XYZ file of C-alpha atoms in Angstrom:
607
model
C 91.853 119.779 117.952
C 91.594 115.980 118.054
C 93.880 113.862 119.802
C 96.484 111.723 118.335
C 96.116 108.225 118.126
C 98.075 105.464 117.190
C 97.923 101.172 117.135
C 99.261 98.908 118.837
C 99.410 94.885 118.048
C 100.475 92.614 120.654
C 100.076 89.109 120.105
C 98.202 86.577 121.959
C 98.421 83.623 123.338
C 95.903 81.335 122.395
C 95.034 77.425 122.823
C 93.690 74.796 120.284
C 90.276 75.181 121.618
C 90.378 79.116 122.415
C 91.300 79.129 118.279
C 87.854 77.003 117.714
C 86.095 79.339 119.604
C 86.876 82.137 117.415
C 87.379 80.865 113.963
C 83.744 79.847 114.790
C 83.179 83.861 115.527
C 85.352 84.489 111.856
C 83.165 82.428 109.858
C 79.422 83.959 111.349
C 80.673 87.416 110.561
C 81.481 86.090 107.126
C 78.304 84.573 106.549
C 76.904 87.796 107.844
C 78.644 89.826 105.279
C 77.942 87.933 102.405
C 74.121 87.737 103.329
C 74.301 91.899 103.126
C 76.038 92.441 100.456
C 73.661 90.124 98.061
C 70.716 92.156 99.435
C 72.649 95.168 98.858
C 73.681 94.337 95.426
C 69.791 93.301 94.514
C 68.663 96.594 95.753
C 71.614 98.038 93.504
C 70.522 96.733 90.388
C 66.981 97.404 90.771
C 68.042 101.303 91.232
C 70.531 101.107 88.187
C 67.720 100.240 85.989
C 66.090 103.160 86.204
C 65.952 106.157 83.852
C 66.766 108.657 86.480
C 69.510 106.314 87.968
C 70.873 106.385 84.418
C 71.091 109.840 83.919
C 73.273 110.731 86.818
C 76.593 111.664 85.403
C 78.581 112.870 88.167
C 79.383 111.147 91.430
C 77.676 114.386 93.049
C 74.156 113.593 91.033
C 74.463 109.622 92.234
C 75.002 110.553 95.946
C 71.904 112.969 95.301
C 70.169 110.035 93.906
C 70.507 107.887 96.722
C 70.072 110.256 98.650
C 66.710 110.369 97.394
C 65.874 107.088 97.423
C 66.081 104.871 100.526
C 66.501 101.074 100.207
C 63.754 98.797 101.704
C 65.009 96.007 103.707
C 62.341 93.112 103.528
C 62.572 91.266 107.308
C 63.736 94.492 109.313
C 61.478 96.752 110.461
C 62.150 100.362 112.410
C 61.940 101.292 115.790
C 58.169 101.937 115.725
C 57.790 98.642 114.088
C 57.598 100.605 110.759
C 58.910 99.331 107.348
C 62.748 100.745 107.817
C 63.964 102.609 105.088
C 68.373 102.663 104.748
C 69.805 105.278 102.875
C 72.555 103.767 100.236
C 75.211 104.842 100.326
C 75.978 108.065 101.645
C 74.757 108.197 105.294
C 76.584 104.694 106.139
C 78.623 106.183 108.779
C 77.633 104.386 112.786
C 78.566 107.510 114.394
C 76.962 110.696 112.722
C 77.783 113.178 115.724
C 80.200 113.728 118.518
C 77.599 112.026 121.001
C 79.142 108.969 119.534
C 75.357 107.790 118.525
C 74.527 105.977 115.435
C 72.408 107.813 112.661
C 69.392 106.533 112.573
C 68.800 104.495 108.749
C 72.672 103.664 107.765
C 73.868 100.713 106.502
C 75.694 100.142 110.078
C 72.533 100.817 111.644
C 70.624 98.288 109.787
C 73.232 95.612 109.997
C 73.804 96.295 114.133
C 69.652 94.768 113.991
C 70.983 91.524 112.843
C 71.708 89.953 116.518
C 68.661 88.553 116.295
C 69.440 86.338 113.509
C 68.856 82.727 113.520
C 72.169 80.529 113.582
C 70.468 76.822 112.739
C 66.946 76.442 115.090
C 67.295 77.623 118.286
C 70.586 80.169 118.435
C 70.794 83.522 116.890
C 74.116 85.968 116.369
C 74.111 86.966 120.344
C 74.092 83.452 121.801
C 77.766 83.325 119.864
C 78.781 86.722 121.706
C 78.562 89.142 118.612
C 76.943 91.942 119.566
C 75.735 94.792 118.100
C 78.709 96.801 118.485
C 80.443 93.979 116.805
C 77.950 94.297 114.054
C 78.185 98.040 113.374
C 81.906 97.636 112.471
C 80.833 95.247 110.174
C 78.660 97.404 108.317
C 81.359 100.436 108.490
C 83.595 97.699 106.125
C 80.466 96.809 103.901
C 80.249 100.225 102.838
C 83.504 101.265 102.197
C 83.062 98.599 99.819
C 80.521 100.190 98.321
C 81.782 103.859 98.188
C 84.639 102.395 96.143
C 82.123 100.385 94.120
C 80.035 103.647 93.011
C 82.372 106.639 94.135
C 85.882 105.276 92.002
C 85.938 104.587 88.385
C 88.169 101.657 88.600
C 85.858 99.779 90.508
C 83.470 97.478 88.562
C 81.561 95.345 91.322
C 81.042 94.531 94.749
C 83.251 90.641 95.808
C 81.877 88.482 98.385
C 84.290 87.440 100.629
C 85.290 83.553 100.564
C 86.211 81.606 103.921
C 88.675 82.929 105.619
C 88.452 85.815 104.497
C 86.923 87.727 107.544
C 89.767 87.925 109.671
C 88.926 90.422 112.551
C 86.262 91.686 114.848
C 86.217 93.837 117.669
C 84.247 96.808 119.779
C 84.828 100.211 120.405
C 84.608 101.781 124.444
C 81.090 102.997 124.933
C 81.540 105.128 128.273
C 84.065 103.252 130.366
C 84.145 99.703 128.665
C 84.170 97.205 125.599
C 80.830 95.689 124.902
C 81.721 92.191 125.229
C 84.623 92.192 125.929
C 87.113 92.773 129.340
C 90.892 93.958 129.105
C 92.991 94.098 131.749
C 96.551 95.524 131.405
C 97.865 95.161 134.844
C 97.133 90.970 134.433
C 97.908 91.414 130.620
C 94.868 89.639 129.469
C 91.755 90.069 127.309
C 88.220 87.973 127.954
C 85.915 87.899 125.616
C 81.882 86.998 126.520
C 81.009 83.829 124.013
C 77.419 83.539 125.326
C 76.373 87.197 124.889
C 74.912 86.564 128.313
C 75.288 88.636 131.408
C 76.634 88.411 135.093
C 76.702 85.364 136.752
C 75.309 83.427 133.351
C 78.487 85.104 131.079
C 80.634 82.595 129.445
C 84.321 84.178 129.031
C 87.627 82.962 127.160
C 90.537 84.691 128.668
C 93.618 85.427 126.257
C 96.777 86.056 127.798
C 98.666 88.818 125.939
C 102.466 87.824 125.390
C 104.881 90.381 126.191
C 107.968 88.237 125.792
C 109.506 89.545 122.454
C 109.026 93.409 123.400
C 112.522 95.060 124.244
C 112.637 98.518 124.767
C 109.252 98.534 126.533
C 107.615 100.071 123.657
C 104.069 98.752 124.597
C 104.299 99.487 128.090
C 105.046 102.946 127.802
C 102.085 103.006 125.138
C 99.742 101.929 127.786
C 100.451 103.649 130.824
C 97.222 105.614 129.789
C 95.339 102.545 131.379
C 91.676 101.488 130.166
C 91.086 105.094 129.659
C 93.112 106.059 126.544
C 91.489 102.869 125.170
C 89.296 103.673 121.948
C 88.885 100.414 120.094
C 90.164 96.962 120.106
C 90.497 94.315 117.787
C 91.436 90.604 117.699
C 93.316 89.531 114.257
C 93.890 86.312 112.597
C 96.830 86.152 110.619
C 97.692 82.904 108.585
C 101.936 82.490 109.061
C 103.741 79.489 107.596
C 100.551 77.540 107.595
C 99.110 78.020 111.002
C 96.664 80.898 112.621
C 98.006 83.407 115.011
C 96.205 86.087 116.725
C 96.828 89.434 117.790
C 95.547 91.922 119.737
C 95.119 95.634 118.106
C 94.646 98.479 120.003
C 93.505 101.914 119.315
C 94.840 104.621 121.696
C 94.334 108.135 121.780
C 97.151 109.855 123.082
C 101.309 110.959 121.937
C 103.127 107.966 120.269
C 105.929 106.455 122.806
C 109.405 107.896 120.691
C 112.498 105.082 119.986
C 114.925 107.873 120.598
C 114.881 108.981 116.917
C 115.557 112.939 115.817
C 115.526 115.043 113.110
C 118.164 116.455 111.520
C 118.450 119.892 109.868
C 117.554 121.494 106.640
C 116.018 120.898 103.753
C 115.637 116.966 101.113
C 114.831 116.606 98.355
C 112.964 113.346 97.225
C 112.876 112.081 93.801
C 110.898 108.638 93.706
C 110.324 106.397 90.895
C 108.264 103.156 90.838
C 111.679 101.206 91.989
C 114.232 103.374 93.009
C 114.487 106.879 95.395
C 117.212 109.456 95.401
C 117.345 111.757 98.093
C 119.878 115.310 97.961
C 120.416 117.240 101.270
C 123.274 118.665 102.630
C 124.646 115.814 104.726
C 124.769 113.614 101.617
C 123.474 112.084 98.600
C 122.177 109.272 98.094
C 120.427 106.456 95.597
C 118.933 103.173 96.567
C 116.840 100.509 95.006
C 113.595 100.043 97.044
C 112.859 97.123 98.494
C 115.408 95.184 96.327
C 114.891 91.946 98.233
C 111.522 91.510 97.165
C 112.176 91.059 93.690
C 111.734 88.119 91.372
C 108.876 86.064 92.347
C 106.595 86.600 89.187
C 108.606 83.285 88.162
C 107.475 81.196 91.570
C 104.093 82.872 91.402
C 104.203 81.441 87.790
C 104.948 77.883 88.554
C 102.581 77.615 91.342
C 99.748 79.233 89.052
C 100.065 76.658 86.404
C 100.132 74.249 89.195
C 96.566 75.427 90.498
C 95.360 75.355 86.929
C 96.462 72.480 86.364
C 94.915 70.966 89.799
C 91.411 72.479 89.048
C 91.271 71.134 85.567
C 92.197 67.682 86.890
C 89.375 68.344 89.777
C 86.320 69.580 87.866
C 86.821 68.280 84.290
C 82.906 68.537 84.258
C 83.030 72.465 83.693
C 85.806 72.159 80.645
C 85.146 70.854 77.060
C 86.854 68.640 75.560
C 89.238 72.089 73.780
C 90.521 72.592 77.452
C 88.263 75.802 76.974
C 85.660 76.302 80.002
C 82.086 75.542 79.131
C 79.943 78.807 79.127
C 75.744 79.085 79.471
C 75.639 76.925 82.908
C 76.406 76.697 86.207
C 79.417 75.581 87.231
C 80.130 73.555 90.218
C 83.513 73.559 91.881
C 85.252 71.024 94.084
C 85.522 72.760 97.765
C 89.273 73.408 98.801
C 88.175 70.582 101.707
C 87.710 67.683 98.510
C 90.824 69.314 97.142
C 93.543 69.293 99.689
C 96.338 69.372 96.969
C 94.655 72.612 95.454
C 94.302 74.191 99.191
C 97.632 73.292 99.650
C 98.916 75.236 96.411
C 96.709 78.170 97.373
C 98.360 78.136 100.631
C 101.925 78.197 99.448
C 100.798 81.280 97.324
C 99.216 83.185 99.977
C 102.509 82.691 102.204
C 104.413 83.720 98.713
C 102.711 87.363 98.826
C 102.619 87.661 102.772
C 106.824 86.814 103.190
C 106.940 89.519 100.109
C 104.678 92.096 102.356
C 106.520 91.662 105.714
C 109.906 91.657 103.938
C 109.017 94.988 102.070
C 107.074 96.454 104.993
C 110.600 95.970 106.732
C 112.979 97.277 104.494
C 110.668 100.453 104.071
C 110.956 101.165 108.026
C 114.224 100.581 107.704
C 114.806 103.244 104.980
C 112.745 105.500 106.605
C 114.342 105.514 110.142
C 117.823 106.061 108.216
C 116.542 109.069 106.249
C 115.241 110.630 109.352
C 118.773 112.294 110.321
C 119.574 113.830 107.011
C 116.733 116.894 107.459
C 113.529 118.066 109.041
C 111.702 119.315 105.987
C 111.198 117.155 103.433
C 109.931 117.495 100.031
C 108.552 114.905 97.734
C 106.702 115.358 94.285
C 103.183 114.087 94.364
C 103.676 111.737 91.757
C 100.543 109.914 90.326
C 101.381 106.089 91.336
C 98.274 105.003 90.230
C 98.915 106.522 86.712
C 102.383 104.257 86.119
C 100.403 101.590 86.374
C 97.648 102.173 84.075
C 98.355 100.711 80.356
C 99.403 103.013 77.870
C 96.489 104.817 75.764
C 97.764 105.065 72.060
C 99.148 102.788 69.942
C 102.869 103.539 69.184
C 104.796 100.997 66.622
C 108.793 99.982 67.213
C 111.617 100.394 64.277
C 110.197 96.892 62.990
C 106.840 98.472 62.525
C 105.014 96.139 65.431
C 102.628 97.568 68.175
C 104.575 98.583 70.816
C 103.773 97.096 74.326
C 101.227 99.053 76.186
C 102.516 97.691 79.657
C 104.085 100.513 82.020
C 105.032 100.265 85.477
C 102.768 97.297 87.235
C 104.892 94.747 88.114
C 107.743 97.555 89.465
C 105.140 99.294 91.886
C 103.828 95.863 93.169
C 107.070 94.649 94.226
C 108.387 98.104 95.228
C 105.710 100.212 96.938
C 106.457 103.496 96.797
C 103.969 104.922 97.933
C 104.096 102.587 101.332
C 107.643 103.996 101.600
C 105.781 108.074 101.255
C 103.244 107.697 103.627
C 105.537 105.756 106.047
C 108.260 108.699 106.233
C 105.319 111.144 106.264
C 103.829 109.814 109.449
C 107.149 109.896 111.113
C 108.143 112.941 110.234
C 104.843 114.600 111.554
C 105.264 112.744 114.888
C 108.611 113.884 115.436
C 107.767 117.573 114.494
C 109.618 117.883 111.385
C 107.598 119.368 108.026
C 106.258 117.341 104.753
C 105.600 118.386 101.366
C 104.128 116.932 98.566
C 104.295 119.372 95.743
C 102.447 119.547 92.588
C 104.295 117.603 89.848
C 103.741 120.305 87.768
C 107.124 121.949 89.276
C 109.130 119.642 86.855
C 111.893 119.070 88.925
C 113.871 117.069 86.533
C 113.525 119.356 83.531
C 114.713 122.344 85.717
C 118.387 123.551 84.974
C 119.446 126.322 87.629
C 122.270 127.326 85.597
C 120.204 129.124 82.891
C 116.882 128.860 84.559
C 115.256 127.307 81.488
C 112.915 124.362 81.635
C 113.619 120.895 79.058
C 111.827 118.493 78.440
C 113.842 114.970 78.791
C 112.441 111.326 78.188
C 112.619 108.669 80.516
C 114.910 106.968 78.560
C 117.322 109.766 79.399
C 118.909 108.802 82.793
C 121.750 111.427 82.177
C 121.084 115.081 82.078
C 123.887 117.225 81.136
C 123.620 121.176 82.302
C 124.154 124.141 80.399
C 127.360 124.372 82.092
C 128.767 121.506 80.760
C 128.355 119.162 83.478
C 126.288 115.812 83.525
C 124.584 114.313 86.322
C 122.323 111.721 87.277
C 118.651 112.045 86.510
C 117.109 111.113 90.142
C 119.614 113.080 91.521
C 120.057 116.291 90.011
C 115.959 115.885 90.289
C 116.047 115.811 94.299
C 118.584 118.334 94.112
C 116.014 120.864 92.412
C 113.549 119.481 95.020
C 115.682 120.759 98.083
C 115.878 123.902 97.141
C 112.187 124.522 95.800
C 110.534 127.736 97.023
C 108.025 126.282 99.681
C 106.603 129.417 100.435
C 105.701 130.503 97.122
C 101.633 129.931 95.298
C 103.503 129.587 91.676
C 104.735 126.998 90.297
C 108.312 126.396 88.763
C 109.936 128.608 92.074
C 113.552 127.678 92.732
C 115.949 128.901 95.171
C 118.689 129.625 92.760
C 120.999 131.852 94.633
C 121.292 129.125 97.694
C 121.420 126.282 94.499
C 124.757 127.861 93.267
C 126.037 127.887 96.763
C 125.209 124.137 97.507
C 126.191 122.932 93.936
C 129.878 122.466 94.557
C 128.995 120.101 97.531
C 126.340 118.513 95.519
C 128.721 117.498 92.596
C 131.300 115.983 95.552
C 128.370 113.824 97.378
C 126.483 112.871 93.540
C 130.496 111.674 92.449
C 131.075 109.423 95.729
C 127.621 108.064 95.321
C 127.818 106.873 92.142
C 131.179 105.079 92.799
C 129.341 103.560 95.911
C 126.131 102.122 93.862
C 128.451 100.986 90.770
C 131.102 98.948 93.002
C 128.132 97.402 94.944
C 126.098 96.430 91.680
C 129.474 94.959 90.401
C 129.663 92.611 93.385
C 126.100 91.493 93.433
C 126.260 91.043 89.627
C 129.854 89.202 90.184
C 128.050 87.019 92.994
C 125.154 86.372 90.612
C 127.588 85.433 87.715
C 129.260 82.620 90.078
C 126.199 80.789 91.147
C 125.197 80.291 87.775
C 128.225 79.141 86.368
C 128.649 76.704 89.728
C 124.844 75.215 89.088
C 125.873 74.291 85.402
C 129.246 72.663 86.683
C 127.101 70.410 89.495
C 124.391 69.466 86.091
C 127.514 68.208 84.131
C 129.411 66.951 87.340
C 128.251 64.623 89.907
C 129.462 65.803 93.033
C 132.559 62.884 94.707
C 132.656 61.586 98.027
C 136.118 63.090 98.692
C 137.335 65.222 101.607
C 139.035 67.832 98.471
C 135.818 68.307 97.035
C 133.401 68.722 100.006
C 135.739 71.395 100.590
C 135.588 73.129 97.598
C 132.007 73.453 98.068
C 131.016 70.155 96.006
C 131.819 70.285 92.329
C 133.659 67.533 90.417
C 137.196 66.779 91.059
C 138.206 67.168 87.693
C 137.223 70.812 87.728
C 138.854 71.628 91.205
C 142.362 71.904 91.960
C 142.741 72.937 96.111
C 143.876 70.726 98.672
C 143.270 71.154 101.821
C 146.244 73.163 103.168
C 146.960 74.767 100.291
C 146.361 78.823 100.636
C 147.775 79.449 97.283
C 144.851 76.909 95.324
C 143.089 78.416 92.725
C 139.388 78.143 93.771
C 136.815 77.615 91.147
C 133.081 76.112 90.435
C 130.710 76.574 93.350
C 133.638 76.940 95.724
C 134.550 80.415 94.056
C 130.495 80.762 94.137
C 131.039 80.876 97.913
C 133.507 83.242 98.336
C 131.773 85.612 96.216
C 128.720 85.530 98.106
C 130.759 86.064 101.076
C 132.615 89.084 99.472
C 129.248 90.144 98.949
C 127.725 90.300 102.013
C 130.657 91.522 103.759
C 130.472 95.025 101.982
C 131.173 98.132 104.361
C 128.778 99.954 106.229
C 130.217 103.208 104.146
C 128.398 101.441 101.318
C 125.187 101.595 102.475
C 124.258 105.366 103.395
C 121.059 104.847 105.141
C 122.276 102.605 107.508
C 120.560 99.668 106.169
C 122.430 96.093 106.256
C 124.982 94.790 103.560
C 123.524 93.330 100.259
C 122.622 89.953 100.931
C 121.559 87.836 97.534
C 117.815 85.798 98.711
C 117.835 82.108 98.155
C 121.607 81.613 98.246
């Protein structure tokens, strides 16, 4: 059985010219990649022409077919000095048996050669330090392009990547060390060799590796295996407010370091929808919004959009007619990003748009998941079809009116919510602390299961009420996770439910589902309340200059006709922004018995 392994990012500290150094490293990879993939993508085309080519229906027959028929490589010969034939796409892989060697003819295997390629007249790829270790991973992340290109029906083509757009490189331990590179844990540093040369004529760059924000000694106890639970390493570049910072990754083999986390006992149930969960088990019941402070930046993403349109029509007014439409039948020449600093700039302030989304989302995800840790160890989640809720609808359905209804589903929900992020994080941590997870077959219909007559209906998904045929009515997600906790794990047939331990747990159910509800309407109430206020204090500061007077800077800065406190007064009736405040402060201040998974009080962005 293999070992476990696990990552581990540290960051780095790294100088102004140390940066140089390896953005320099960034953009030669780059270059490399693109250089590949165009003679990938002409070999490519030449292959779909042909008759055989076009008769392949399956993905089985094109594997077969290239298979079949090697690519030839003009400029890069075998190890014989013969012409060297690479097999596209299917033998790709750098390490085809557990010697750890490459197979012979991949794409890795062909792109490790390139060392010996010229950088200007008299430097190649190994007087910069990459190696061909540093190579093979390249080719390992050319391919997997080119599975998805071929191998997934989404995929229509093969994108070159722009600058900046390589953003890490690395080695993996061959014996005992790093080609290229020395780590040392007991110093906490990493060198890397920028000359490719060796001994006395090596050229190193140490990188401290900065330890000061760890807490609970998390990385320490991750590397007591020394140098020798070491697989692979990896320096990243990550763009953050504008600037580069670089990390170190590390791939160890060996257990994950706990936090102190445990599992709890028995079974839950986990309904998921593109932006909401409800869990059921028998310490509680609970529903959440995911990720509800990433919402609401289509409207940002749209302003800065229209910006960058704007800026590139106003940059290159050669490629538009005089319509505003772009000109089509030649080639177009762009403006660089360096002759456009206001357009880089606008990309930029996108780019850190969708990372703060990421990072906040990533967060609150880990957050959820640590919380939901105590309430079971088995947990059991319907493998839902994500990809499916965003897909456009098929037919063509028409409203009351008699116009085409909208074919848009779920996009815009799963983008901003991830929940499938939110799955596979819970999944790994429930494996690691020895708990059970199931994804069942959708087909089980949890939410059209009633266990009081044991009949299946069907209910649409405008339906967000279900009432049993006992009279009672309960919340969709929830009565859906409830049917999920007591599914029938060990069972090969679908539609199995426990139904003698559901009548049992039922009464308990109905006393969690009740308090739960209360607990997600008050909140709502209060963040809609708080959402009310702002609004109605922005319209009071349009129509009312704020005063210079001590009264009104402390009601928060509307007009003094429209506020009546003094200071002193406790018994002054606030109103306009000041009342805006206090609400937001009501807000934030809701009890921890509000929020069941231990997460922190609602807290409105951007107020």
């Amino acid at each position: 059985m293999a070992k476990e392994e696990f990552v581990l990012t540290l960051p780095l500290k790294v100088e102004k010219w140390q940066a140089d150094i390896l953005d320099k490293r960034y953009e030669l990879l780059r270059q490399v990649y693109n250089m590949v993939q165009q003679k990938l993508v002409r070999q490519y085309i030449y292959f779909s022409q042909q008759k055989a080519y076009r008769d392949c229906k399956s993905f089985e027959q094109k594997r077969e077919f290239f298979e079949n028929h090697p690519f030839h490589i003009k400029g890069v010969k075998g190890r014989n000095g013969e012409l060297c034939d690479v097999k596209f796409p299917y033998t790709y892989r750098s390490r085809g048996g557990p010697s750890g060697k490459r197979a012979p003819n991949g794409i890795s295997d062909f792109v490790s050669k390139l060392g010996s390629r010229k950088i200007g007249e008299d430097k190649t790829l190994a007087d910069f330090g990459i190696n061909s270790i540093i190579l093979e991973e390249l080719g390992l992340h050319i391919m997997r392009a080119w599975e998805t290109r071929l191998y997934k029906p989404k995929s229509s083509r093969v994108s070159y990547r722009e600058y900046g757009d390589i953003n890490s490189f690395g080695s993996r331990k061959i014996n005992t060390n790093f080609t290229g590179f020395t780590i040392n844990i007991e110093d906490r540093y990493i060198a890397f060799n920028t000359n490719g040369r060796r001994g006395q004529f090596a050229d190193f760059i140490q990188l401290p590796i900065d330890f000061s924000r760890e807490k609970n000694g998390y990385a320490r106890e991750a590397l007591n295996g020394g140098i020798e639970s070491l697989k692979k390493l990896l320096i990243v570049r990550k763009c953050i407010r504008g600037g580069n910072k670089y990390y170190l990754q590390l791939t160890i083999s060996g257990e994950k370091p706990q936090k102190g986390r445990t599992l709890g006992k028995g079974n839950v149930g986990i309904d998921i929808g593109p932006s909401t969960i409800a869990t059921s088990s028998l310490k509680g019941v609970h529903f959440d919004k995911l990720a509800d402070k990433c919402d609401n930046i289509e409207h940002e993403l749209y302003l800065i959009n229209r910006k960058l349109d704007r800026s590139r029509r106003a940059n290159n007014p050669q490629n538009y007619n005089e319509d505003g439409t772009i000109k089509r039948g030649i080639r177009l020449v762009w403006k660089k990003d360096k002759d456009a600093k206001r357009y880089a700039t606008l990309k930029q302030q996108r780019k850190e748009l969708y990372r703060k989304q990421a990072e906040i989302r990533k967060q609150q995800h880990l957050e959820m998941a640590n919380a939901m840790l105590s309430q079971g160890d088995t947990f059991i989640v319907e493998n839902n079809p994500i990809d499916a809720w965003v897909r456009r609808a098929k037919e063509t359905t028409k409203t009351k009116t008699g116009k085409n209804r909208c074919k848009k589903r779920y996009g815009k929900s799963v983008a901003n919510h991830a929940p499938s992020m939110l799955v596979s994080i819970l999944k790994n941590k429930v494996l690691s602390l020895g708990g059970n997870f199931y994804e069942i077959d959708p087909r089980n219909a949890a939410t059209q299961f009633d266990f009081t007559n044991g009949e299946f209906t069907k209910h649409e998904v405008s339906e967000r009420s279900i009432t049993l045929s006992n009279g009672c009515s309960h919340q969709r997600d929830m009565l859906s996770a409830f049917n999920l906790q007591h599914i029938v794990l060990q069972s090969k047939e679908l539609k199995e439910y426990d139904i003698e331990q559901m009548e049992a747990d039922y009464p308990i159910f109905c006393r969690l589902e009740s308090a739960e509800q209360e607990r997600f309407k008050d909140a709502r109430h209060k963040e809609r309340d708080a959402l009310y206020y702002v609004g109605a204090s922005k319209k009071q500061m349009r129509r009312n200059p704020q005063e210079k007077s001590v009264a009104n800077r402390h009601n928060g800065g509307v007009g003094r006709k429209h506020c009546n406190t003094s200071l002193g007064n406790e018994n002054a009736e606030i109103t306009g922004s000041g009342l805006a405040r206090e609400s937001i402060e009501r807000v934030s201040q809701v009890p921890d018995e509000y929020h069941p998974f231990g997460c922190d009080p609602i807290v409105l962005d951007g107020l």
